[in-house]
Short mmCIF file of C-alpha atoms in Angstrom, two decimals:
data_model
loop_
_atom_site.label_atom_id
_atom_site.label_comp_id
_atom_site.label_asym_id
_atom_site.label_seq_id
_atom_site.Cartn_x
_atom_site.Cartn_y
_atom_site.Cartn_z
CA UNK A 1 -1.50 6.92 -12.80
CA UNK A 2 -0.21 14.00 -12.93
CA UNK A 3 2.68 19.44 -11.43
CA UNK A 4 5.08 21.00 -9.64
CA UNK A 5 7.20 22.16 -12.75
CA UNK A 6 5.13 19.53 -14.65
CA UNK A 7 2.61 19.12 -16.49
CA UNK A 8 0.97 16.74 -19.00
CA UNK A 9 0.30 17.54 -22.19
CA UNK A 10 -3.15 17.64 -24.60
CA UNK A 11 -3.06 16.16 -28.10
CA UNK A 12 -3.24 19.45 -29.32
CA UNK A 13 0.13 20.31 -27.67
CA UNK A 14 1.81 17.49 -28.57
CA UNK A 15 3.02 19.05 -31.57
CA UNK A 16 5.96 21.19 -29.92
CA UNK A 17 7.31 18.51 -29.38
CA UNK A 18 8.21 15.09 -27.69
CA UNK A 19 7.03 14.70 -23.88
CA UNK A 20 8.45 12.30 -21.82
CA UNK A 21 6.10 9.99 -20.12
CA UNK A 22 6.04 7.58 -17.68
CA UNK A 23 2.96 6.09 -17.75
CA UNK A 24 1.26 3.93 -14.80
CA UNK A 25 -1.72 1.92 -13.74
CA UNK A 26 -4.98 3.12 -14.87
CA UNK A 27 -7.32 3.74 -11.86
CA UNK A 28 -11.10 3.01 -12.96
CA UNK A 29 -13.15 5.73 -13.50
CA UNK A 30 -10.43 7.71 -12.59
CA UNK A 31 -8.61 7.63 -15.41
CA UNK A 32 -4.66 6.34 -16.08
CA UNK A 33 -2.79 8.91 -13.79
CA UNK A 34 0.29 9.81 -16.39
CA UNK A 35 4.14 11.13 -14.99
CA UNK A 36 4.94 14.18 -17.36
CA UNK A 37 7.73 16.27 -18.39
CA UNK A 38 7.74 19.50 -20.77
CA UNK A 39 10.07 19.60 -23.66
CA UNK A 40 12.61 22.27 -21.71
CA UNK A 41 12.40 19.93 -18.43
CA UNK A 42 13.80 16.82 -19.87
CA UNK A 43 16.42 19.21 -21.42
CA UNK A 44 17.38 20.58 -18.88
CA UNK A 45 17.28 17.06 -17.35
CA UNK A 46 21.46 16.40 -16.89
CA UNK A 47 22.52 13.33 -19.04
CA UNK A 48 24.56 10.57 -16.92
CA UNK A 49 27.73 10.63 -18.41
CA UNK A 50 27.99 14.22 -17.02
CA UNK A 51 27.25 13.43 -14.27
CA UNK A 52 29.56 10.72 -13.89
CA UNK A 53 26.88 7.80 -13.69
CA UNK A 54 27.68 4.95 -14.94
CA UNK A 55 25.83 4.42 -18.36
CA UNK A 56 23.59 1.14 -18.56
CA UNK A 57 22.27 -0.43 -21.64
CA UNK A 58 19.00 0.73 -22.62
CA UNK A 59 16.23 -2.38 -23.26
CA UNK A 60 14.24 -1.51 -26.27
CA UNK A 61 12.75 -5.10 -26.54
CA UNK A 62 8.77 -5.26 -26.46
CA UNK A 63 8.92 -1.77 -27.87
CA UNK A 64 6.31 -0.30 -30.30
CA UNK A 65 7.79 1.26 -33.39
CA UNK A 66 6.35 4.77 -34.03
CA UNK A 67 6.80 4.70 -37.36
CA UNK A 68 5.02 1.82 -38.20
CA UNK A 69 1.98 3.05 -35.39
CA UNK A 70 1.20 6.20 -37.14
CA UNK A 71 1.79 4.44 -40.80
CA UNK A 72 -0.89 2.26 -40.16
CA UNK A 73 -3.29 5.06 -38.39
CA UNK A 74 -3.39 7.24 -41.58
CA UNK A 75 -3.55 3.90 -44.15
CA UNK A 76 -7.18 3.34 -41.75
CA UNK A 77 -8.19 6.79 -41.65
CA UNK A 78 -7.41 6.84 -45.55
CA UNK A 79 -9.61 3.98 -45.59
CA UNK A 80 -12.58 5.70 -43.68
CA UNK A 81 -11.48 3.26 -40.78
CA UNK A 82 -10.33 3.81 -37.23
CA UNK A 83 -6.89 5.00 -36.65
CA UNK A 84 -6.94 4.09 -33.18
CA UNK A 85 -8.31 0.88 -33.67
CA UNK A 86 -5.65 -0.09 -36.37
CA UNK A 87 -2.78 1.97 -34.13
CA UNK A 88 -3.84 -0.47 -31.88
CA UNK A 89 -3.69 -3.36 -33.33
CA UNK A 90 -0.16 -2.63 -34.08
CA UNK A 91 0.96 -1.89 -30.54
CA UNK A 92 -0.71 -5.00 -29.61
CA UNK A 93 1.40 -6.64 -31.81
CA UNK A 94 4.42 -5.49 -30.94
CA UNK A 95 5.14 -6.25 -27.59
CA UNK A 96 4.79 -3.56 -25.79
CA UNK A 97 2.57 -4.80 -22.40
CA UNK A 98 2.34 -0.82 -21.30
CA UNK A 99 1.75 0.48 -24.74
CA UNK A 100 -1.95 1.54 -25.66
CA UNK A 101 -3.89 4.05 -27.55
CA UNK A 102 -6.30 7.12 -26.79
CA UNK A 103 -9.15 9.36 -28.52
CA UNK A 104 -8.47 12.79 -27.84
CA UNK A 105 -11.31 12.66 -25.21
CA UNK A 106 -9.85 9.79 -23.23
CA UNK A 107 -6.24 12.53 -23.07
CA UNK A 108 -8.02 15.26 -22.32
CA UNK A 109 -9.95 12.78 -19.75
CA UNK A 110 -6.89 11.59 -17.83
CA UNK A 111 -4.78 15.13 -18.02
CA UNK A 112 -7.62 16.28 -15.96
CA UNK A 113 -7.42 13.31 -12.94
CA UNK A 114 -3.68 14.77 -12.82
CA UNK A 115 -5.60 17.26 -10.58
CA UNK A 116 -7.04 14.83 -8.31
CA UNK A 117 -10.69 14.75 -9.85
CA UNK A 118 -11.96 13.13 -12.70
CA UNK A 119 -16.00 11.85 -13.45
CA UNK A 120 -16.42 8.88 -13.00
CA UNK A 121 -18.23 5.83 -10.16
CA UNK A 122 -15.25 5.83 -8.06
CA UNK A 123 -13.48 1.86 -8.81
CA UNK A 124 -10.12 1.28 -9.19
CA UNK A 125 -9.54 -1.68 -11.08
CA UNK A 126 -6.47 -4.03 -11.91
CA UNK A 127 -5.94 -6.68 -14.76
CA UNK A 128 -5.01 -10.05 -14.10
CA UNK A 129 -2.90 -12.34 -16.29
CA UNK A 130 -5.78 -14.33 -17.17
CA UNK A 131 -7.27 -11.34 -18.68
CA UNK A 132 -10.00 -10.80 -16.02
CA UNK A 133 -10.40 -7.27 -14.38
CA UNK A 134 -11.03 -6.92 -10.79
CA UNK A 135 -11.50 -4.12 -8.33
CA UNK A 136 -9.16 -3.35 -6.50
CA UNK A 137 -9.99 -0.55 -4.80
CA UNK A 138 -13.30 1.50 -4.03
CA UNK A 139 -13.52 5.33 -2.63
CA UNK A 140 -15.46 5.75 -0.37
CA UNK A 141 -19.06 7.31 -0.58
CA UNK A 142 -18.68 7.22 -4.12
CA UNK A 143 -21.42 5.91 -6.44
CA UNK A 144 -19.54 2.67 -6.57
CA UNK A 145 -19.43 2.49 -2.32
CA UNK A 146 -23.08 3.30 -2.08
CA UNK A 147 -24.15 0.40 -4.56
CA UNK A 148 -22.23 -1.87 -2.48
CA UNK A 149 -19.73 -2.27 -5.21
CA UNK A 150 -15.83 -3.67 -2.43
CA UNK A 151 -12.70 -5.24 -3.14
CA UNK A 152 -12.43 -8.09 -4.78
CA UNK A 153 -15.43 -7.92 -7.24
CA UNK A 154 -14.59 -8.96 -10.82
CA UNK A 155 -15.98 -6.24 -13.65
CA UNK A 156 -17.24 -8.19 -16.53
CA UNK A 157 -18.77 -6.00 -18.90
CA UNK A 158 -19.86 -2.06 -19.23
CA UNK A 159 -22.62 -0.96 -20.15
CA UNK A 160 -23.30 -4.76 -21.84
CA UNK A 161 -19.44 -4.21 -23.36
CA UNK A 162 -17.65 -7.61 -22.41
CA UNK A 163 -14.17 -5.62 -20.54
CA UNK A 164 -12.15 -9.35 -19.82
CA UNK A 165 -9.02 -9.14 -21.40
CA UNK A 166 -9.62 -5.38 -22.19
CA UNK A 167 -6.26 -3.14 -20.88
CA UNK A 168 -7.56 -1.23 -17.64
CA UNK A 169 -6.92 2.13 -19.88
CA UNK A 170 -9.86 1.08 -22.06
CA UNK A 171 -11.63 0.14 -19.09
CA UNK A 172 -11.69 3.19 -18.31
CA UNK A 173 -12.51 4.77 -21.32
CA UNK A 174 -15.94 2.61 -20.86
CA UNK A 175 -16.87 4.05 -17.12
CA UNK A 176 -15.64 7.71 -18.37
CA UNK A 177 -19.12 10.21 -19.67
CA UNK A 178 -20.53 12.73 -18.27
CA UNK A 179 -21.63 13.47 -14.26
CA UNK A 180 -24.92 11.89 -14.24
CA UNK A 181 -25.29 9.82 -16.85
CA UNK A 182 -25.98 6.60 -15.23
CA UNK A 183 -23.53 3.18 -16.29
CA UNK A 184 -24.68 -0.50 -16.50
CA UNK A 185 -22.00 -2.79 -14.70
CA UNK A 186 -21.62 -6.65 -14.92
CA UNK A 187 -19.90 -7.83 -11.95
CA UNK A 188 -19.00 -11.45 -10.15
CA UNK A 189 -19.17 -12.20 -7.00
CA UNK A 190 -17.87 -15.30 -5.10
CA UNK A 191 -19.36 -17.53 -7.96
CA UNK A 192 -22.65 -14.96 -8.69
CA UNK A 193 -23.27 -12.87 -11.39
CA UNK A 194 -25.11 -9.59 -10.36
CA UNK A 195 -25.97 -6.17 -12.19
CA UNK A 196 -25.45 -3.18 -10.92
CA UNK A 197 -26.36 0.56 -13.17
CA UNK A 198 -24.67 3.90 -11.08
CA UNK A 199 -24.53 7.14 -12.18
CA UNK A 200 -21.37 9.37 -12.40
CA UNK A 201 -20.26 11.59 -10.36
CA UNK A 202 -17.45 14.88 -9.97
CA UNK A 203 -15.01 13.21 -7.92
CA UNK A 204 -12.32 13.65 -5.94
CA UNK A 205 -9.68 12.10 -3.74
CA UNK A 206 -7.08 13.35 -1.31
CA UNK A 207 -3.44 12.49 -2.36
CA UNK A 208 -1.98 12.63 1.06
CA UNK A 209 -3.13 12.33 4.17
CA UNK A 210 -1.23 12.01 7.65
CA UNK A 211 -2.41 10.82 11.22
CA UNK A 212 -0.50 10.65 14.21
CA UNK A 213 0.20 7.55 16.20
CA UNK A 214 -0.63 7.86 19.97
CA UNK A 215 3.69 7.35 20.37
CA UNK A 216 4.45 10.19 18.09
CA UNK A 217 5.03 8.83 14.80
CA UNK A 218 3.90 10.20 11.86
CA UNK A 219 2.27 8.38 9.47
CA UNK A 220 1.88 9.81 5.81
CA UNK A 221 -0.26 8.28 3.48
CA UNK A 222 0.30 8.99 -0.65
CA UNK A 223 -2.48 7.44 -1.96
CA UNK A 224 -1.50 9.19 -5.31
CA UNK A 225 1.77 11.28 -6.56
CA UNK A 226 -1.27 14.27 -8.43
CA UNK A 227 -0.52 17.30 -8.75
CA UNK A 228 0.28 19.16 -5.58
CA UNK A 229 1.15 15.98 -3.42
CA UNK A 230 4.81 15.88 -4.02
CA UNK A 231 4.99 19.52 -1.50
CA UNK A 232 2.21 18.33 0.98
CA UNK A 233 4.99 15.05 1.56
CA UNK A 234 7.30 18.09 2.50
CA UNK A 235 4.20 19.92 5.03
CA UNK A 236 4.02 17.12 6.79
CA UNK A 237 7.67 16.01 7.34
CA UNK A 238 8.22 19.90 8.25
CA UNK A 239 5.47 19.52 10.78
CA UNK A 240 6.27 16.52 12.38
CA UNK A 241 7.42 16.43 15.86
CA UNK A 242 11.14 17.41 16.58
CA UNK A 243 12.83 13.85 16.19
CA UNK A 244 9.87 11.44 16.07
CA UNK A 245 9.83 8.45 13.70
CA UNK A 246 7.28 8.43 10.37
CA UNK A 247 6.36 6.00 7.99
CA UNK A 248 5.83 6.66 4.10
CA UNK A 249 2.38 5.13 3.26
CA UNK A 250 2.70 3.93 -0.36
CA UNK A 251 0.81 0.63 -0.28
CA UNK A 252 -1.62 1.24 -3.59
CA UNK A 253 -0.13 3.98 -4.60
CA UNK A 254 -0.23 3.42 -8.27
CA UNK A 255 1.90 6.23 -9.05
CA UNK A 256 1.54 9.55 -10.53
CA UNK A 257 4.01 13.18 -11.72
CA UNK A 258 7.38 11.84 -11.54
CA UNK A 259 7.96 15.11 -10.61
CA UNK A 260 5.69 14.96 -7.71
CA UNK A 261 7.38 11.86 -6.59
CA UNK A 262 11.57 13.72 -7.08
CA UNK A 263 9.79 16.21 -4.77
CA UNK A 264 8.49 13.88 -1.96
CA UNK A 265 11.43 12.01 -2.68
CA UNK A 266 12.96 15.56 -1.58
CA UNK A 267 11.14 15.01 2.00
CA UNK A 268 13.86 13.10 2.91
CA UNK A 269 16.97 13.55 1.39
CA UNK A 270 20.23 16.43 0.90
CA UNK A 271 19.61 16.64 -2.90
CA UNK A 272 21.88 13.57 -4.99
CA UNK A 273 20.32 11.23 -7.02
CA UNK A 274 16.64 10.36 -7.15
CA UNK A 275 16.30 8.07 -10.49
CA UNK A 276 17.75 7.23 -13.78
CA UNK A 277 15.62 6.63 -17.20
CA UNK A 278 16.44 6.42 -20.72
CA UNK A 279 14.89 7.55 -24.40
CA UNK A 280 15.78 5.11 -26.67
CA UNK A 281 19.20 5.54 -25.44
CA UNK A 282 19.72 8.30 -24.10
CA UNK A 283 20.35 8.57 -20.49
CA UNK A 284 19.36 11.45 -17.64
CA UNK A 285 18.88 11.45 -14.14
CA UNK A 286 16.49 12.53 -11.83
CA UNK A 287 17.61 14.52 -8.90
CA UNK A 288 16.36 15.69 -5.40
CA UNK A 289 16.02 19.21 -4.32
CA UNK A 290 18.83 19.85 -1.28
CA UNK A 291 17.70 20.44 2.65
CA UNK A 292 15.95 17.20 3.18
CA UNK A 293 15.57 16.01 6.56
CA UNK A 294 17.92 13.62 6.98
CA UNK A 295 18.33 12.59 10.08
CA UNK A 296 14.03 11.57 11.19
CA UNK A 297 14.13 7.41 11.15
CA UNK A 298 12.05 6.57 8.23
CA UNK A 299 10.02 3.83 7.10
CA UNK A 300 8.64 3.24 3.62
CA UNK A 301 5.52 0.69 4.32
CA UNK A 302 4.82 -0.91 0.07
CA UNK A 303 3.26 -3.34 -0.94
CA UNK A 304 1.78 -4.99 -4.87
CA UNK A 305 0.10 -1.99 -5.63
CA UNK A 306 2.98 0.12 -5.12
CA UNK A 307 3.62 1.12 -8.93
CA UNK A 308 5.67 2.70 -10.71
CA UNK A 309 6.33 6.81 -9.58
CA UNK A 310 5.93 4.81 -5.85
CA UNK A 311 8.63 2.73 -6.68
CA UNK A 312 10.67 5.36 -8.07
CA UNK A 313 10.47 7.25 -4.57
CA UNK A 314 10.75 3.52 -2.88
CA UNK A 315 14.16 2.99 -4.67
CA UNK A 316 15.78 5.89 -3.97
CA UNK A 317 14.87 6.11 -0.39
CA UNK A 318 15.81 2.59 -0.43
CA UNK A 319 19.20 2.14 -2.19
CA UNK A 320 20.69 5.25 -0.01
CA UNK A 321 19.80 3.95 2.70
CA UNK A 322 17.52 6.63 3.93
CA UNK A 323 14.63 4.63 4.84
CA UNK A 324 14.25 0.48 6.01
CA UNK A 325 11.36 -0.74 3.08
CA UNK A 326 8.64 -2.58 5.11
CA UNK A 327 5.25 -4.83 3.46
CA UNK A 328 5.14 -7.64 0.64
CA UNK A 329 7.06 -6.64 -3.09
CA UNK A 330 6.51 -3.88 -4.95
CA UNK A 331 4.51 -4.32 -8.82
CA UNK A 332 7.35 -3.66 -11.04
CA UNK A 333 6.21 -1.16 -13.35
CA UNK A 334 9.16 1.11 -14.75
CA UNK A 335 8.68 1.39 -18.38
CA UNK A 336 9.09 5.64 -19.61
CA UNK A 337 6.81 6.75 -22.59
CA UNK A 338 6.37 9.04 -25.10
CA UNK A 339 2.95 10.04 -26.45
CA UNK A 340 2.70 10.02 -30.16
CA UNK A 341 0.14 12.07 -32.23
CA UNK A 342 -1.27 10.38 -34.71
CA UNK A 343 -3.91 11.28 -38.25
CA UNK A 344 -6.67 11.27 -36.65
CA UNK A 345 -5.79 13.25 -32.95
CA UNK A 346 -5.64 10.08 -31.39
CA UNK A 347 -2.55 9.63 -28.51
CA UNK A 348 -0.16 6.66 -29.33
CA UNK A 349 1.64 6.05 -25.97
CA UNK A 350 4.93 3.87 -26.50
CA UNK A 351 7.46 2.28 -24.16
CA UNK A 352 10.58 4.02 -24.97
CA UNK A 353 12.67 2.62 -22.25
CA UNK A 354 13.18 2.32 -18.42
CA UNK A 355 13.82 3.87 -15.34
CA UNK A 356 16.05 3.34 -13.00
CA UNK A 357 16.85 2.98 -9.00
CA UNK A 358 20.16 5.06 -7.82
CA UNK A 359 22.17 2.10 -7.64
CA UNK A 360 21.16 0.87 -11.36
CA UNK A 361 18.43 -1.31 -10.20
CA UNK A 362 15.71 -1.66 -13.27
CA UNK A 363 12.33 -2.46 -11.63
CA UNK A 364 10.51 -3.14 -14.49
CA UNK A 365 8.70 -7.00 -13.94
CA UNK A 366 10.87 -7.19 -11.28
CA UNK A 367 9.41 -4.58 -8.32
CA UNK A 368 11.07 -3.82 -5.26
CA UNK A 369 11.46 -6.40 -2.54
CA UNK A 370 11.65 -4.77 0.86
CA UNK A 371 14.15 -4.96 3.66
CA UNK A 372 11.34 -7.02 5.88
CA UNK A 373 8.66 -8.79 4.99
CA UNK A 374 5.21 -7.99 6.46
CA UNK A 375 1.47 -8.51 4.47
CA UNK A 376 -1.35 -7.51 7.12
CA UNK A 377 0.34 -6.72 10.15
CA UNK A 378 3.03 -4.44 8.49
CA UNK A 379 2.26 -1.05 10.38
CA UNK A 380 3.09 -3.21 13.62
CA UNK A 381 5.84 -4.54 12.06
CA UNK A 382 7.06 -0.74 11.26
CA UNK A 383 6.56 0.30 14.23
CA UNK A 384 8.55 -2.22 15.96
CA UNK A 385 11.28 -1.06 13.76
CA UNK A 386 11.35 2.63 14.83
CA UNK A 387 10.66 1.33 18.33
CA UNK A 388 14.03 -0.24 17.21
CA UNK A 389 15.64 2.77 16.37
CA UNK A 390 15.05 4.59 18.94
CA UNK A 391 11.21 5.93 18.52
CA UNK A 392 8.54 5.40 20.48
CA UNK A 393 7.75 4.32 24.05
#
């Protein structure tokens, strides 16, 4: 799914040292949001042992070997072949389900997304278990929206190239291009195939929106954790009426900068642990800033589209008893990844560990089960919860 204290390094910057990254679900037309720490920030995160936190056994299965990936890329380049393609083949065989390889342009473009601005068509998609690519969301007033595309459409091809079975990041790359250039989308809707030609545009997404309900409850919707979103959540909480409840809506949030997620969590916590993570066995921790609102009634809304950094926030608020969580089980993306620059300048994002909630839960593959199950009526259920906590009429 990229800050206050955190920047995603472009390929040329990777020579400075390892950069710890949480890679989130890519949003088609918007690029992949990535949570990144600079080397200095990674070094400053306190080891768990020093914090007095029990150290769980690291999970190293299903990861790609950096040296094998780099070696395959180097051999391919020496033979005049694609280093990126060779590296991706090694990653695919490794069982690293979150690993992927980007060329320089793709990686630089993804870094641009962390500002909440990108060039694309305005589609968010996910890959189903059968390999089909399905549209999850369409940005209002985007090229895709004006062409009539809708959630639930299946994306079959981009400019004639089949996308079935591709990683979402590779689909993103196909949709990339210069503003004003056309892209032909092959789609399926209700069993009927259709073709739409749209033109790429410079797009912008508002990561945080705030609205006030009639009973004084403040609804803070966080679409993604791009730069500045964490502080905007804090500002929204400070501006909420005294004593009034808050709904923190993280539904459909694919993640973003981990530093922004920690800042957002800090709006409701007075310091303390937000999450732990490991990088090849080295255990570290992330902490909230002091001074957050720990009294205001809070409900966190989640669903199957709540991923990674958004799950990190949810897990922290749930484990520490700060929020009642309402909705459906979250996606379950908790893999820590690290970028490695390859001989041809491409970048391999390889899984090196997992992150965990304050109670030690690994979310990768399992997600978070909300305290109260609710589907389409989640917001009404949340209002009822807040009413039971003394908020509302």
